[in-house]
PDB file of C-alpha atoms in Angstrom:
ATOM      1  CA  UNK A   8      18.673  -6.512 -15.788  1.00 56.00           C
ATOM      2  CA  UNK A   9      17.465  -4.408 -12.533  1.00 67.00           C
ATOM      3  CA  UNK A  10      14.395  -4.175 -10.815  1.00 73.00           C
ATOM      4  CA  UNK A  11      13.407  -0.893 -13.062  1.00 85.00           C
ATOM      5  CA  UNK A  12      14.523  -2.156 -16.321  1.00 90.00           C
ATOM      6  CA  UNK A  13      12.329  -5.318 -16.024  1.00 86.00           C
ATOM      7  CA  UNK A  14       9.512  -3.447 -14.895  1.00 83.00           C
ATOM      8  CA  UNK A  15      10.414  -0.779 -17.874  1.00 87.00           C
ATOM      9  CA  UNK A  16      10.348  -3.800 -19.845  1.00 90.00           C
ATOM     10  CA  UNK A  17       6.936  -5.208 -19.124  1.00 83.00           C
ATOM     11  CA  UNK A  18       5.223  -1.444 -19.351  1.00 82.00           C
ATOM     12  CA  UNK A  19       6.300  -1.487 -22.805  1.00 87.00           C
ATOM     13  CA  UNK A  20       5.281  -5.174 -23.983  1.00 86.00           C
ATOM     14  CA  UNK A  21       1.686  -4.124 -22.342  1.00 80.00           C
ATOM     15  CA  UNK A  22       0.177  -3.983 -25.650  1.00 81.00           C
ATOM     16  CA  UNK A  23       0.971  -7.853 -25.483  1.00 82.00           C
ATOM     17  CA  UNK A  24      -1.723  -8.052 -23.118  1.00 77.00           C
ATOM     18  CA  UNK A  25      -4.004  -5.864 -24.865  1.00 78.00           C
ATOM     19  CA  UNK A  26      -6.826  -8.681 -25.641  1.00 81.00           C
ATOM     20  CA  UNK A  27      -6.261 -10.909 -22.176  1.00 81.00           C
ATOM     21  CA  UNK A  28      -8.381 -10.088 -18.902  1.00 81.00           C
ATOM     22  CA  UNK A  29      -6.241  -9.411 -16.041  1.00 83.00           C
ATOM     23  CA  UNK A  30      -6.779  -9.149 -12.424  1.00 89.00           C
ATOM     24  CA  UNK A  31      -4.752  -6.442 -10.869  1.00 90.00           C
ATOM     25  CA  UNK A  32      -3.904  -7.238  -7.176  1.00 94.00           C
ATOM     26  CA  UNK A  33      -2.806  -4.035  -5.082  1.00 95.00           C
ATOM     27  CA  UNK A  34      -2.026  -3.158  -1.023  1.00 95.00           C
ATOM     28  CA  UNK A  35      -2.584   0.816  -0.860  1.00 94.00           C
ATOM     29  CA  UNK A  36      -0.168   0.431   1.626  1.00 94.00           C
ATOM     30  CA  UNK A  37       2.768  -0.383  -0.547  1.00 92.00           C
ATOM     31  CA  UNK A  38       5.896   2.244  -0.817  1.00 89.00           C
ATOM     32  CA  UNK A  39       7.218   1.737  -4.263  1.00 87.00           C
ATOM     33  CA  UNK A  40       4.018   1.510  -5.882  1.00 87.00           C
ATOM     34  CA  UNK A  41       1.386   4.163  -5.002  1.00 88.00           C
ATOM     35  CA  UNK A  42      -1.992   4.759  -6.117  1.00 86.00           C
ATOM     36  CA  UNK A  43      -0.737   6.911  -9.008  1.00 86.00           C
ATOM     37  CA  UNK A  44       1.149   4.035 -10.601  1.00 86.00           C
ATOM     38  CA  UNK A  45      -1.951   1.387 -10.226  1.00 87.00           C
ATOM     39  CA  UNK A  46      -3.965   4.308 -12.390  1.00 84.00           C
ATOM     40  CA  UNK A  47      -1.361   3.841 -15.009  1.00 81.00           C
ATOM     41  CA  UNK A  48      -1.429   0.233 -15.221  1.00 79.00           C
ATOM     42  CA  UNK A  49      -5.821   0.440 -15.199  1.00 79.00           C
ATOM     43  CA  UNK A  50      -5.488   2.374 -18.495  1.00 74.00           C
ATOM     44  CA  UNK A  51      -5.863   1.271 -21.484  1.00 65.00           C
ATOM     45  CA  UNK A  52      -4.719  -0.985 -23.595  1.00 58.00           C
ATOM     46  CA  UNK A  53      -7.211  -2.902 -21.522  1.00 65.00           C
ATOM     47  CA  UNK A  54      -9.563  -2.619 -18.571  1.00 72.00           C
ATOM     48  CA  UNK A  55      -8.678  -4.634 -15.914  1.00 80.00           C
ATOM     49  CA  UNK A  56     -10.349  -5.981 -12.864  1.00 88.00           C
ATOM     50  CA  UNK A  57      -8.491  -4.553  -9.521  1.00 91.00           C
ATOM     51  CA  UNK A  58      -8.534  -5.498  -6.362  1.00 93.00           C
ATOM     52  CA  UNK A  59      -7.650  -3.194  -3.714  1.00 94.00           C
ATOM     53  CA  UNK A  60      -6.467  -3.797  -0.232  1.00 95.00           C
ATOM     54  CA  UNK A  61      -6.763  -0.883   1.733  1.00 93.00           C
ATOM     55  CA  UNK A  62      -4.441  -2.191   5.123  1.00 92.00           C
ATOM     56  CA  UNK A  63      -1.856  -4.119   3.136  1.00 95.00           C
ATOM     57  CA  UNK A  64       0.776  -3.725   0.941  1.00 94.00           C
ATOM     58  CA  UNK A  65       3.351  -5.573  -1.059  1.00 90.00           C
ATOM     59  CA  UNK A  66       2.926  -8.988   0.423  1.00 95.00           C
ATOM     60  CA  UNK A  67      -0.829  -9.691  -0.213  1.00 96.00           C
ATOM     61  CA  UNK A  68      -0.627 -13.664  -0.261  1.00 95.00           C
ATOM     62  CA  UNK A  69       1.341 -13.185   3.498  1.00 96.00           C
ATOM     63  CA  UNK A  70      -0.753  -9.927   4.368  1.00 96.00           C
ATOM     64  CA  UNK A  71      -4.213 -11.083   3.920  1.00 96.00           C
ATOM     65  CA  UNK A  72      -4.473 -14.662   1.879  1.00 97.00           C
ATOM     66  CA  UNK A  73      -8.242 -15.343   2.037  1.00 97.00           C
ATOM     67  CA  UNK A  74      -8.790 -11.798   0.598  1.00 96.00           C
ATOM     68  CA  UNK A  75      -6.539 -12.811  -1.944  1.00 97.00           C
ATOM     69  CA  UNK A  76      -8.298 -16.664  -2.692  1.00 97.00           C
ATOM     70  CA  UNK A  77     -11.724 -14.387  -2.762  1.00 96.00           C
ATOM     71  CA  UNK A  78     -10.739 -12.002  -5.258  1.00 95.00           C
ATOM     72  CA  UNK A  79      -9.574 -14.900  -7.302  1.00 95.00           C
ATOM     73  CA  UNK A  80     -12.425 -16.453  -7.127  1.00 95.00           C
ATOM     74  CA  UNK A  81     -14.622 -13.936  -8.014  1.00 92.00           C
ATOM     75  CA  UNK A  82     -12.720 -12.603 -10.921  1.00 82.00           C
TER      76      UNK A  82
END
């Protein structure tokens, strides 16, 4: 299974989700996924809480770990 089938994959089990809370961690500064895809996963089934790190992007827990810890902890 590639990269865009198991991602395919999860959008469609979403509803799965549907009654869990969820903590969406995102760097703005990614290049595969933009802004326009972290709008898509916010919607529903199910609000989520995001996090959004504005000078990072797909390596958050390398990028910026204490940002990380404190939006764990305060979700």
């Amino acid at each position: 299974m590639g990269a865009s089938d198991w991602l395919r994959s999860i959008w469609q089990d979403r509803a799965a989700f549907a009654n869990r809370s969820a903590l969406i961690l995102w760097g703005l500064k990614d290049i595969a996924f933009r802004r326009k895809k972290l709008e898509r996963w916010k919607s529903p089934p199910r609000d989520a809480d995001v996090s959004q790190f504005e000078g990072s992007g797909r390596s958050l827990a390398e990028e910026v770990p204490g940002r990380v810890v404190e939006a764990l902890r305060s979700s």
